[in-house]
Tab-separated table of C-alpha atoms in Angstrom:
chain	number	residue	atom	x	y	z
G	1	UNK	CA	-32.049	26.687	22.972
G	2	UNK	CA	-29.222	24.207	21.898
G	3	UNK	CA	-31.929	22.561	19.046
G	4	UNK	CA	-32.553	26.127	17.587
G	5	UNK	CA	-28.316	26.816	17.642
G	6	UNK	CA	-27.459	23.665	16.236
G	7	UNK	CA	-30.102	23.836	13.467
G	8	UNK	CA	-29.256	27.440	12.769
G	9	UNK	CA	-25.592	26.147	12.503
G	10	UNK	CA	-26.421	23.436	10.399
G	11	UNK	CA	-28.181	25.978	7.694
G	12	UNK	CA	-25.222	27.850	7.889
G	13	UNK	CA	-23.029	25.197	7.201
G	14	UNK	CA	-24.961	23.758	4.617
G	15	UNK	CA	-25.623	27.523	2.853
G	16	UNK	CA	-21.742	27.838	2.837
G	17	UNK	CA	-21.235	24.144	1.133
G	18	UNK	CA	-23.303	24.811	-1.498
G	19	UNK	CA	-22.029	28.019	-2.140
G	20	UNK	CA	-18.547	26.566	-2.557
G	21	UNK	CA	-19.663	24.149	-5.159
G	22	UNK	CA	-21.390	26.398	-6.980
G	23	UNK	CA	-18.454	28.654	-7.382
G	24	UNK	CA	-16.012	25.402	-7.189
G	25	UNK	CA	-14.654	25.573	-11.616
G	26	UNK	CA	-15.746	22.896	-13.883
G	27	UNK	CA	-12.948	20.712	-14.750
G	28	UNK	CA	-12.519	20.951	-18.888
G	29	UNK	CA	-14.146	17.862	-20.395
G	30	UNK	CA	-11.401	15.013	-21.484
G	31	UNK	CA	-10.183	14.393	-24.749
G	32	UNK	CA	-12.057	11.536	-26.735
G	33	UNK	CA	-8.602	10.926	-27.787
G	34	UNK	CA	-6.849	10.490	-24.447
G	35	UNK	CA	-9.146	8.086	-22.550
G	36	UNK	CA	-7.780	4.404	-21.705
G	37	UNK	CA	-10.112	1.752	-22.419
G	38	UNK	CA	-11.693	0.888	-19.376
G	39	UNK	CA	-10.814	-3.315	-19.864
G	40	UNK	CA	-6.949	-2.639	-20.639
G	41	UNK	CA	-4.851	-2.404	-17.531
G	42	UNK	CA	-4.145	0.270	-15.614
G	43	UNK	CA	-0.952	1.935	-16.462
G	44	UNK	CA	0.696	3.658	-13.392
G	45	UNK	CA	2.201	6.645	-15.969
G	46	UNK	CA	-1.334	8.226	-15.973
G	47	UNK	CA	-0.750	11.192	-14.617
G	48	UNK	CA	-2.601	12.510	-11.253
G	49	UNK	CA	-5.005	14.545	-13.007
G	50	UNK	CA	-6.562	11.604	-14.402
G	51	UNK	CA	-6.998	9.089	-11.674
G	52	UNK	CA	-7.900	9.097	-7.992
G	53	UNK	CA	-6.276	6.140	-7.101
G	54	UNK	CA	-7.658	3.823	-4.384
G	55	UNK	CA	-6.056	0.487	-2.502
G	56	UNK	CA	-8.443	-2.530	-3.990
G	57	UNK	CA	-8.494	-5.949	-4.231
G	58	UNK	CA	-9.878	-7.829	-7.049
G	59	UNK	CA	-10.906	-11.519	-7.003
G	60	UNK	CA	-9.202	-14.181	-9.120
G	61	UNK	CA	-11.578	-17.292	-9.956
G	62	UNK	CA	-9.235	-18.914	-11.984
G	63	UNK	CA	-6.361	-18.461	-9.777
G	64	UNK	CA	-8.358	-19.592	-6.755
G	65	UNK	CA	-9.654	-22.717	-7.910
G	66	UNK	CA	-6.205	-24.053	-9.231
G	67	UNK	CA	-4.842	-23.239	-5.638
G	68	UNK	CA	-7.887	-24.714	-3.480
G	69	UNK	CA	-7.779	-27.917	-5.525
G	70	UNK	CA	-4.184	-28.034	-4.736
G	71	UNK	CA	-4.610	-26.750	-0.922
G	72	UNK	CA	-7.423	-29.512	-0.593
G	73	UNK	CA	-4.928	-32.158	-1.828
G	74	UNK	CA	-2.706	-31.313	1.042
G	75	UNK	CA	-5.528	-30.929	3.605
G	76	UNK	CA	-9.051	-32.152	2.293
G	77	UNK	CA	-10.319	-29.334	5.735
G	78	UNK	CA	-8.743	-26.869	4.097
G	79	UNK	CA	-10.021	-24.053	1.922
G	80	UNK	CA	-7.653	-21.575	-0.445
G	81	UNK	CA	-8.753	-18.636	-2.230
G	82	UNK	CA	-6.662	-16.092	-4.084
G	83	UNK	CA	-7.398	-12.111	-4.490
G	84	UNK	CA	-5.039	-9.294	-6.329
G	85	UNK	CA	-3.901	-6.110	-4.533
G	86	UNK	CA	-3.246	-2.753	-6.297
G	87	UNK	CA	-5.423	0.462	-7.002
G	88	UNK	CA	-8.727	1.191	-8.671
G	89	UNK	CA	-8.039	4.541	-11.006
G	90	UNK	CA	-11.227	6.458	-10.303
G	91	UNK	CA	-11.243	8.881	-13.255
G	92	UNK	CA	-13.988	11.891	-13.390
G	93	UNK	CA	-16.394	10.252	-16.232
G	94	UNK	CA	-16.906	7.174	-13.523
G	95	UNK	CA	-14.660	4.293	-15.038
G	96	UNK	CA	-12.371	2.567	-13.152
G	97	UNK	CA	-9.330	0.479	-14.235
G	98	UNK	CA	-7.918	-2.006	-11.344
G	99	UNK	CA	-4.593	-2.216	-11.696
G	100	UNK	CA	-2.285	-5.067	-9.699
G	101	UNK	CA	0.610	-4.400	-7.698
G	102	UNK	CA	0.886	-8.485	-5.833
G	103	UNK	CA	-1.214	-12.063	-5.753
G	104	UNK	CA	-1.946	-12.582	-2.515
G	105	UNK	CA	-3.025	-16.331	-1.169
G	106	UNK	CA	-5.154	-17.086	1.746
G	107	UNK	CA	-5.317	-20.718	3.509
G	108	UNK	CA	-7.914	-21.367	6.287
G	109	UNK	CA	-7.716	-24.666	7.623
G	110	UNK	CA	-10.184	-25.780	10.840
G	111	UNK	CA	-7.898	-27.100	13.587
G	112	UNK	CA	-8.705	-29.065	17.113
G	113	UNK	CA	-5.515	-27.157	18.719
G	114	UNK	CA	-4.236	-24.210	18.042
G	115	UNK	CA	-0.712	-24.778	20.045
G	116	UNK	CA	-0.091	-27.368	16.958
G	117	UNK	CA	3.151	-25.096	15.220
G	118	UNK	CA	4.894	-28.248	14.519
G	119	UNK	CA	1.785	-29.274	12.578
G	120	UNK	CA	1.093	-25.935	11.362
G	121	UNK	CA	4.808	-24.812	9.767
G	122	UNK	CA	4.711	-28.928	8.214
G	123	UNK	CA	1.525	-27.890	6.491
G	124	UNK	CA	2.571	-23.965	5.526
G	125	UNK	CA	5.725	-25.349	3.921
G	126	UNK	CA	3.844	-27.743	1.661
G	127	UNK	CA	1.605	-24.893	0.347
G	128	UNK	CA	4.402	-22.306	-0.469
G	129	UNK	CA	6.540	-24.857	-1.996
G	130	UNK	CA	2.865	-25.324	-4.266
G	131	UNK	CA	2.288	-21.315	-4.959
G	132	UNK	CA	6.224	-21.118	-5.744
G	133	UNK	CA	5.020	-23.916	-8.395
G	134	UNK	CA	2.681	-21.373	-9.779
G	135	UNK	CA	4.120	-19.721	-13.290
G	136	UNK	CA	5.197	-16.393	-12.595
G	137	UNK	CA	2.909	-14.990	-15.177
G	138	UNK	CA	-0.169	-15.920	-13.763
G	139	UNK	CA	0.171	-13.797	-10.788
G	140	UNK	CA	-0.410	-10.217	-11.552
G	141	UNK	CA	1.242	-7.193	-10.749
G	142	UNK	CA	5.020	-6.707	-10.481
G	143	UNK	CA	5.730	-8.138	-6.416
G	144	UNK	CA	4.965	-11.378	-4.870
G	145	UNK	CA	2.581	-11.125	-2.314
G	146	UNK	CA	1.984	-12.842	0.761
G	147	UNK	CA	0.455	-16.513	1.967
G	148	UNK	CA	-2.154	-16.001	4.846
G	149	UNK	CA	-2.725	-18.762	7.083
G	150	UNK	CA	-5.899	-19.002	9.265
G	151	UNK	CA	-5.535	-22.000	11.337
G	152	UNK	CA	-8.918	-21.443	13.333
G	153	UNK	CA	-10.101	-23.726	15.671
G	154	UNK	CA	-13.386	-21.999	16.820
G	155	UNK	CA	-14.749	-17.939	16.401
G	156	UNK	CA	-12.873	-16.672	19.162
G	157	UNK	CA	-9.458	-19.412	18.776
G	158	UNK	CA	-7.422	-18.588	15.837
G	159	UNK	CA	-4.107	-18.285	15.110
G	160	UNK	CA	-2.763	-16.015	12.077
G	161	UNK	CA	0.430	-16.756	9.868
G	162	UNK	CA	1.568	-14.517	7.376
G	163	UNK	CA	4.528	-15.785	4.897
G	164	UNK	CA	5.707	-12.558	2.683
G	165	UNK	CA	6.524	-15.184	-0.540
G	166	UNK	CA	9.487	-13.171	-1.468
G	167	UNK	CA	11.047	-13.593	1.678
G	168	UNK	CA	10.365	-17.156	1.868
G	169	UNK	CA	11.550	-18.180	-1.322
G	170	UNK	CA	15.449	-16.331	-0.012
G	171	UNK	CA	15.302	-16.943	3.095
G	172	UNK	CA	13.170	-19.694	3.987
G	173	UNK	CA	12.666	-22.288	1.680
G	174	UNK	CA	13.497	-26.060	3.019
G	175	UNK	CA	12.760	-24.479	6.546
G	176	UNK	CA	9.738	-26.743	7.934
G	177	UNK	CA	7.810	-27.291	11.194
G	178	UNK	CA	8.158	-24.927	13.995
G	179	UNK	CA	10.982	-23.736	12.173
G	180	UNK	CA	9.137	-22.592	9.435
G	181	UNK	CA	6.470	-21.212	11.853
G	182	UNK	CA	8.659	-19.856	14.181
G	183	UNK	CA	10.188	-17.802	10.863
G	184	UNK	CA	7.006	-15.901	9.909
G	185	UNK	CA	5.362	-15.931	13.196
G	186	UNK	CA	4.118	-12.725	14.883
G	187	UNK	CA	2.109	-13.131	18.258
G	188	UNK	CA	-0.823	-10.460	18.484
């Protein structure tokens, strides 16, 4: 009895879906005129009608292996990698433009101890006084990000640090050790 309600539901349901879309308008096709080019980046004046934007992250090779080379000079354990943040702009035809909003860093250094802050804020201030090195222009998008710190000492042992560079840079910069730590710190 249930089997033949939910499957006459389900007809129902799908009857009245397709329905909708059938009767749903066709949106007007764009002007030739008015598309972006699809490698230029995205502007954030395109109006709503064109884009469905969507949080992304986009890789940066270049960035990343400038940062692990100088990570691994300060830790040979450790690995760095780099990605940006922003939006995708989905537009109706299919393209998509990524479009930055911060650079965000990620350190993941293998550890015997996690309990090590001392150790850990010593080796956190060495790497943001290195990405405050980086030129300005080749981070993208208009904020600083953030520095992620893994220090992970098996799959189940880890211990997270998040420095918002901004905030370091005014607020924290010189700090080192479990001062530094003890700055950015947030227990789970």
């Amino acid at each position: 009895m249930s089997t033949k309600r939910n499957l006459a539901i389900g007809i129902i349901l799908s009857t009245a879906t397709a329905i909708a879309v059938l009767a749903a308008p066709t949106p007007p096709e764009p002007d030739s005129a008015l598309q972006a080019d699809d490698n230029a980046p995205a502007s954030f004046t395109e109006s709503a009608d064109e884009c469905a934007y969507v949080w992304a992250y986009k890789d940066a090779p270049e960035l990343t292996a400038q940062f692990n080379t100088e990570v691994k000079n300060l830790n040979s354990k450790a690995e760095g990698s780099v990605q940006f943040f922003g939006e995708d702009c989905l537009r109706s035809d299919g393209s998509v433009t990524f479009g930055a909003m911060e650079t965000d860093f990620y350190v993941r250094l293998p550890v015997d101890d996690i309990s090590q802050t001392e150790e850990f804020g010593n080796f956190a201030a060495q790497v943001m006084e290195a990405v405050t090195q980086i030129p300005r222009e080749a981070m993208e998008g208009p904020n600083y990000g953030f520095v992620e710190f893994m220090f992970e000492k098996n799959e189940t042992e880890r211990l997270v640090l998040r420095i918002p560079i901004q905030k370091y840079m005014d607020e924290a910069r010189g700090k080192v050790g479990v001062e530094l730590f003890n700055t950015f710190y947030s227990p789970p």
